[in-house]
Structure formats: C-alpha cells, structure tokens
Short mmCIF file of C-alpha atoms in Angstrom, two decimals:
data_model
loop_
_atom_site.label_atom_id
_atom_site.label_comp_id
_atom_site.label_asym_id
_atom_site.label_seq_id
_atom_site.Cartn_x
_atom_site.Cartn_y
_atom_site.Cartn_z
CA MET A 1 12.35 20.20 4.46
CA GLN A 2 11.25 22.20 7.42
CA GLU A 3 14.75 23.76 7.79
CA LEU A 4 14.72 24.69 4.07
CA LEU A 5 11.34 26.34 4.45
CA GLN A 6 12.51 28.30 7.41
CA SER A 7 15.55 29.62 5.58
CA LEU A 8 13.30 30.78 2.70
CA ALA A 9 10.75 32.27 5.05
CA PRO A 10 11.81 36.03 4.66
CA TRP A 11 11.51 35.87 0.90
CA LEU A 12 8.32 33.63 0.95
CA ASN A 13 6.55 35.90 3.29
CA ASP A 14 6.60 38.57 0.58
CA ASN A 15 4.87 36.19 -1.91
CA ALA A 16 1.28 35.63 -1.73
CA ILE A 17 1.34 32.26 -3.55
CA PHE A 18 4.51 30.57 -2.52
CA THR A 19 4.60 30.69 1.18
CA PRO A 20 6.04 28.12 3.58
CA SER A 21 2.56 26.68 4.05
CA THR A 22 1.95 26.28 0.33
CA LEU A 23 5.25 24.95 -0.45
CA ALA A 24 4.92 22.33 2.20
CA GLN A 25 1.55 21.39 0.67
CA TYR A 26 3.27 21.05 -2.76
CA TRP A 27 5.93 18.86 -1.17
CA GLU A 28 3.27 16.64 0.23
CA GLY A 29 1.61 16.42 -3.04
CA PHE A 30 4.94 15.59 -4.68
CA VAL A 31 5.61 12.73 -2.24
CA ASN A 32 2.01 11.38 -2.68
CA THR A 33 2.45 11.43 -6.51
CA VAL A 34 5.64 9.67 -6.52
CA GLN A 35 4.52 7.00 -3.92
CA LEU A 36 1.25 6.43 -5.96
CA VAL A 37 3.09 6.06 -9.31
CA PHE A 38 6.02 4.01 -7.96
CA ILE A 39 3.82 1.44 -6.07
CA SER A 40 1.37 1.13 -9.08
CA LEU A 41 4.28 0.46 -11.36
CA VAL A 42 5.95 -2.02 -9.15
CA LEU A 43 2.72 -4.04 -8.58
CA GLY A 44 1.81 -3.81 -12.24
CA LEU A 45 5.30 -5.08 -13.31
CA PHE A 46 4.99 -8.06 -11.03
CA LEU A 47 1.49 -8.81 -12.52
CA ALA A 48 2.65 -8.13 -16.15
CA VAL A 49 5.55 -10.64 -16.36
CA PRO A 50 3.52 -13.81 -15.56
CA LEU A 51 0.61 -12.32 -17.75
CA ALA A 52 2.94 -11.81 -20.71
CA ILE A 53 4.11 -15.37 -20.47
CA GLY A 54 0.50 -16.58 -20.36
CA ARG A 55 -0.27 -14.27 -23.25
CA ALA A 56 2.36 -16.07 -25.29
CA SER A 57 1.02 -19.50 -24.22
CA PRO A 58 -0.14 -21.95 -26.86
CA ILE A 59 -3.07 -22.77 -24.84
CA ARG A 60 -5.83 -20.70 -26.18
CA ALA A 61 -7.94 -20.46 -23.03
CA ILE A 62 -5.15 -18.82 -21.16
CA SER A 63 -3.89 -16.56 -23.95
CA LYS A 64 -7.39 -15.37 -24.85
CA SER A 65 -8.28 -14.65 -21.22
CA ILE A 66 -5.23 -12.58 -20.75
CA TRP A 67 -5.92 -10.87 -24.16
CA LEU A 68 -9.54 -9.98 -22.94
CA PHE A 69 -8.10 -8.44 -19.68
CA THR A 70 -5.74 -6.27 -21.62
CA TRP A 71 -8.35 -5.36 -24.21
CA VAL A 72 -10.72 -4.14 -21.53
CA PHE A 73 -8.20 -2.05 -19.54
CA ARG A 74 -6.50 -0.62 -22.71
CA GLY A 75 -9.87 0.13 -24.35
CA THR A 76 -11.38 2.04 -21.59
CA PRO A 77 -10.30 5.49 -20.14
CA LEU A 78 -8.23 5.28 -16.94
CA LEU A 79 -10.46 7.96 -15.40
CA ILE A 80 -13.58 5.65 -15.77
CA GLN A 81 -11.57 2.65 -14.24
CA LEU A 82 -10.72 4.95 -11.27
CA TYR A 83 -14.32 5.98 -10.85
CA ILE A 84 -15.46 2.33 -10.86
CA ALA A 85 -12.85 1.38 -8.36
CA TYR A 86 -13.61 4.34 -5.96
CA TYR A 87 -17.30 4.58 -6.36
CA GLY A 88 -18.36 1.29 -7.66
CA LEU A 89 -16.68 -1.03 -5.29
CA ALA A 90 -18.64 0.55 -2.39
CA PHE A 91 -21.86 -0.70 -3.87
CA ILE A 92 -20.95 -4.40 -4.00
CA PRO A 93 -23.37 -6.16 -1.77
CA GLY A 94 -21.61 -6.83 1.62
CA ALA A 95 -18.70 -4.46 0.85
CA ARG A 96 -19.48 -2.15 3.75
CA GLU A 97 -19.72 -4.92 6.23
CA SER A 98 -16.54 -6.67 5.01
CA ILE A 99 -13.04 -6.47 6.59
CA LEU A 100 -11.87 -4.70 3.43
CA TRP A 101 -14.26 -1.70 3.92
CA PRO A 102 -11.46 0.44 5.60
CA LEU A 103 -9.36 0.01 2.44
CA ILE A 104 -12.37 0.44 -0.02
CA LYS A 105 -13.39 3.81 1.61
CA ASP A 106 -9.83 5.19 1.60
CA PRO A 107 -9.30 6.77 -1.85
CA LEU A 108 -5.61 5.68 -2.05
CA TYR A 109 -6.40 2.02 -2.34
CA PRO A 110 -9.01 2.18 -5.10
CA ALA A 111 -6.60 4.40 -6.96
CA LEU A 112 -3.73 2.06 -6.48
CA LEU A 113 -6.11 -0.72 -7.74
CA ALA A 114 -7.03 1.16 -10.96
CA PHE A 115 -3.60 2.35 -11.68
CA THR A 116 -2.00 -1.05 -11.14
CA LEU A 117 -4.48 -2.99 -13.28
CA ASN A 118 -4.20 -0.20 -16.10
CA THR A 119 -0.39 -0.32 -16.16
CA ALA A 120 -0.37 -4.15 -15.88
CA ALA A 121 -2.50 -4.35 -19.08
CA TYR A 122 -0.16 -2.03 -21.02
CA THR A 123 2.95 -3.61 -19.72
CA THR A 124 1.64 -7.11 -20.49
CA GLU A 125 1.28 -6.19 -24.16
CA ILE A 126 4.79 -4.60 -24.20
CA PHE A 127 6.36 -7.61 -22.82
CA TYR A 128 4.25 -9.97 -24.95
CA GLY A 129 5.43 -8.11 -28.10
CA ALA A 130 9.04 -8.41 -26.92
CA ILE A 131 8.58 -12.16 -26.29
CA LYS A 132 7.04 -12.78 -29.80
CA ALA A 133 9.95 -10.66 -31.38
CA MET A 134 12.63 -12.97 -30.08
CA PRO A 135 15.06 -14.01 -32.72
CA ARG A 136 14.58 -17.63 -33.53
CA GLY A 137 18.32 -18.14 -33.35
CA GLU A 138 18.19 -17.65 -29.54
CA LEU A 139 15.32 -20.05 -29.17
CA GLU A 140 17.12 -22.69 -31.22
CA ALA A 141 20.29 -22.15 -29.27
CA ALA A 142 18.37 -22.77 -26.03
CA ARG A 143 16.99 -26.06 -27.58
CA ALA A 144 20.35 -27.07 -28.79
CA TYR A 145 21.55 -26.72 -25.14
CA GLY A 146 18.76 -29.07 -23.95
CA MET A 147 16.96 -26.56 -21.97
CA SER A 148 13.43 -27.18 -20.96
CA PRO A 149 10.80 -24.54 -21.87
CA MET A 150 10.77 -23.23 -18.29
CA MET A 151 14.62 -23.01 -18.19
CA ALA A 152 14.56 -21.29 -21.58
CA TYR A 153 12.07 -18.77 -20.46
CA ARG A 154 14.07 -18.14 -17.16
CA ARG A 155 17.53 -17.92 -18.78
CA ILE A 156 17.14 -16.93 -22.37
CA ILE A 157 13.66 -15.49 -23.28
CA LEU A 158 12.67 -13.28 -20.32
CA PRO A 159 16.06 -11.58 -19.82
CA SER A 160 16.33 -10.83 -23.61
CA ALA A 161 12.68 -9.82 -23.86
CA LEU A 162 12.75 -7.48 -20.85
CA ARG A 163 15.93 -5.76 -22.25
CA ARG A 164 14.24 -5.20 -25.58
CA ALA A 165 11.04 -3.93 -24.04
CA LEU A 166 13.03 -1.28 -21.98
CA PRO A 167 12.45 1.64 -24.31
CA ALA A 168 8.67 0.97 -24.58
CA TYR A 169 8.37 0.43 -20.82
CA GLY A 170 10.08 3.75 -20.17
CA ASN A 171 7.38 5.37 -22.08
CA GLU A 172 4.77 3.57 -20.02
CA VAL A 173 6.29 4.78 -16.83
CA ILE A 174 6.12 8.43 -18.00
CA PHE A 175 2.56 7.89 -19.25
CA MET A 176 1.56 6.62 -15.78
CA LEU A 177 3.24 9.64 -14.13
CA HIS A 178 1.20 11.96 -16.26
CA ALA A 179 -2.01 9.90 -15.85
CA SER A 180 -1.63 10.05 -12.09
CA ALA A 181 -2.80 13.71 -12.25
CA ILE A 182 -6.39 12.36 -12.36
CA ALA A 183 -6.04 10.93 -8.78
CA SER A 184 -7.15 14.29 -7.46
CA VAL A 185 -10.68 13.67 -8.64
CA VAL A 186 -11.10 11.06 -5.84
CA THR A 187 -9.77 13.56 -3.18
CA ILE A 188 -6.07 12.37 -3.20
CA ALA A 189 -3.69 15.28 -2.38
CA ASP A 190 -1.44 14.68 -5.29
CA LEU A 191 0.41 17.52 -7.10
CA THR A 192 -2.53 18.32 -9.18
CA GLY A 193 -4.90 18.19 -6.17
CA VAL A 194 -2.69 20.51 -4.29
CA ALA A 195 -2.48 22.98 -7.13
CA TYR A 196 -6.26 23.02 -7.49
CA ASN A 197 -6.57 23.74 -3.66
CA ILE A 198 -4.10 26.53 -3.90
CA TYR A 199 -5.68 27.91 -7.02
CA ALA A 200 -9.15 27.93 -5.18
CA ARG A 201 -7.67 29.66 -2.24
CA PHE A 202 -5.72 32.42 -4.06
CA TYR A 203 -7.39 32.46 -7.44
CA ALA A 204 -3.96 32.29 -9.24
CA PRO A 205 -4.38 29.40 -11.77
CA PHE A 206 -1.23 30.31 -13.77
CA SER A 207 1.05 30.30 -10.65
CA ALA A 208 -0.40 27.16 -9.22
CA PHE A 209 -0.60 25.07 -12.20
CA ILE A 210 2.45 26.21 -14.04
CA PHE A 211 4.51 25.42 -10.89
CA VAL A 212 2.97 21.91 -10.94
CA ALA A 213 3.70 21.54 -14.56
CA VAL A 214 7.44 22.29 -13.93
CA CYS A 215 7.40 19.57 -11.28
CA TYR A 216 5.98 17.03 -13.66
CA MET A 217 8.50 18.11 -16.24
CA VAL A 218 11.38 17.50 -13.76
CA LEU A 219 10.05 14.11 -12.86
CA SER A 220 9.53 13.18 -16.53
CA PHE A 221 13.02 14.19 -17.75
CA SER A 222 14.56 12.43 -14.61
CA ILE A 223 12.70 9.25 -15.49
CA GLN A 224 13.82 9.66 -19.12
CA GLY A 225 17.32 10.12 -18.08
CA LEU A 226 17.35 7.06 -16.05
CA PHE A 227 15.91 4.92 -18.73
CA ARG A 228 18.54 6.20 -21.21
CA LEU A 229 21.30 5.15 -18.81
CA LEU A 230 19.58 1.68 -18.43
CA GLU A 231 19.26 1.32 -22.18
CA LYS A 232 22.89 2.18 -22.74
CA ARG A 233 23.98 -0.43 -20.16
CA MET A 234 21.47 -3.11 -20.90
CA LEU A 235 21.27 -2.69 -24.67
CA ALA A 236 24.94 -1.97 -25.44
CA HIS A 237 25.36 -5.26 -27.42
CA LEU A 238 22.71 -3.99 -29.84
CA GLN A 239 24.37 -0.66 -30.58
CA PRO A 240 26.23 -0.39 -34.00
CA ARG A 241 29.97 -0.50 -33.57
#
C-alpha cells in the first residue's frame, strides 16, 4: 500500500482531498470496516445455527426463549443496541473494576457485541424458516434409513436448510455491511468515520462521502457476486433443466 501511494504522490499532491495521507486513512477505514463486518458475521453465524435448531424445537420453553431473543433484536434499531452496548455496559455495577473493563471501554468490542447479536437474531430466523420449509419427503427418507433425530439434522436437515437459506443470508451479509456505517458514532474509524473526519478537515462533503459510497458499492457488488457463485454451485440441483 505504501509503495502504491508513493507512486501516486505526484498526482495526489495536486489534489486537496485525495492525498497520500487521506488515502491511507481511507485504506485504514476500509480494513476496519471489513474486519468488523467479517468478525460479526462469523460469530453471528456460529450463534445462529444452534439457535435456529432450538427455535424449531418442540420444547416450548426453548423455542419461545429464542423467539423472544430474535423478537427483541429484530424489533429494535441497531443504533440503539450499539448505544446500549457502548454506553450502557459501562454503568453496570462493578464493570469498571472487572477484568473485562479494558474490553468494555474499547469501542471495537461493544460494537462487535451489538453487531454479532443483531445479525445472529436475523440469521436465526432465516435458518429457522429454511428448516421449517424442508420438504417432508426428505424427512421421511431420513426416518426410513433409521436415522436418529440428531443424525438427520446433521446429515439431511442442516445441509439442505443452509443451502436453501443462502439467498436470504446473502442479503443479510450486505445489510450488515451497510449497517456497519453507524460504527463511527462510537468513534470507530471505519469508512464512514474516516469520511466524516476528512469532510470536517477539508469541508468537502461530496468528495469525501461519494468516495466512501463507491467503496461500499464495490464491497456490496463483490459480496453479491460471491453469493451468486455459491448459489449456482450449491443450488444447481434446484435449477430447472
């Protein structure tokens, strides 16, 4: 990255907005955005799979508890959840004296907590819907082979449900990328935060924010293309011949 900026330095020095310094800031914001979204999605996915199984459980205490979790996080704005995680956790009695205080006061970890729980709630409902939409023939085939419920989930239900949930989950990934723009309100130097700082410095809102909008568009269409390739590969058996 440094070599690229040095090679562009003669052209950039004639531009008040896009200088080697500001492009380095944009690159840092780009990396921070990708890291925040990627880690949140991975953690949320690991939470969502067992939660979706529990959501489909015939035990009402389990299914209703998970339904309440998804109802709360899907029914409240992500910005409010971020504020609660960043500002609210610090006011829990004993939080400042606990060993977790270095993590609580760092804006990255409350943002990760809020984003992870939010995407876990949406992904749980996506996977739950895919599980409930399983064709009865597949379930009956699993029983005919003498599979236990656990084995049927592992070999039949989950693989089929995850494939069918892929298009909806792709939309959730793009939604989380766009929603990550609010991370700047808790002082995280993501793409939007960097754009705001550059706008405040140069008073050039169009240049700063349009450049960031292009960055988000590149990321969004890259994710969209990746999921289209995955859908063609994993859902080929559902395509009409």
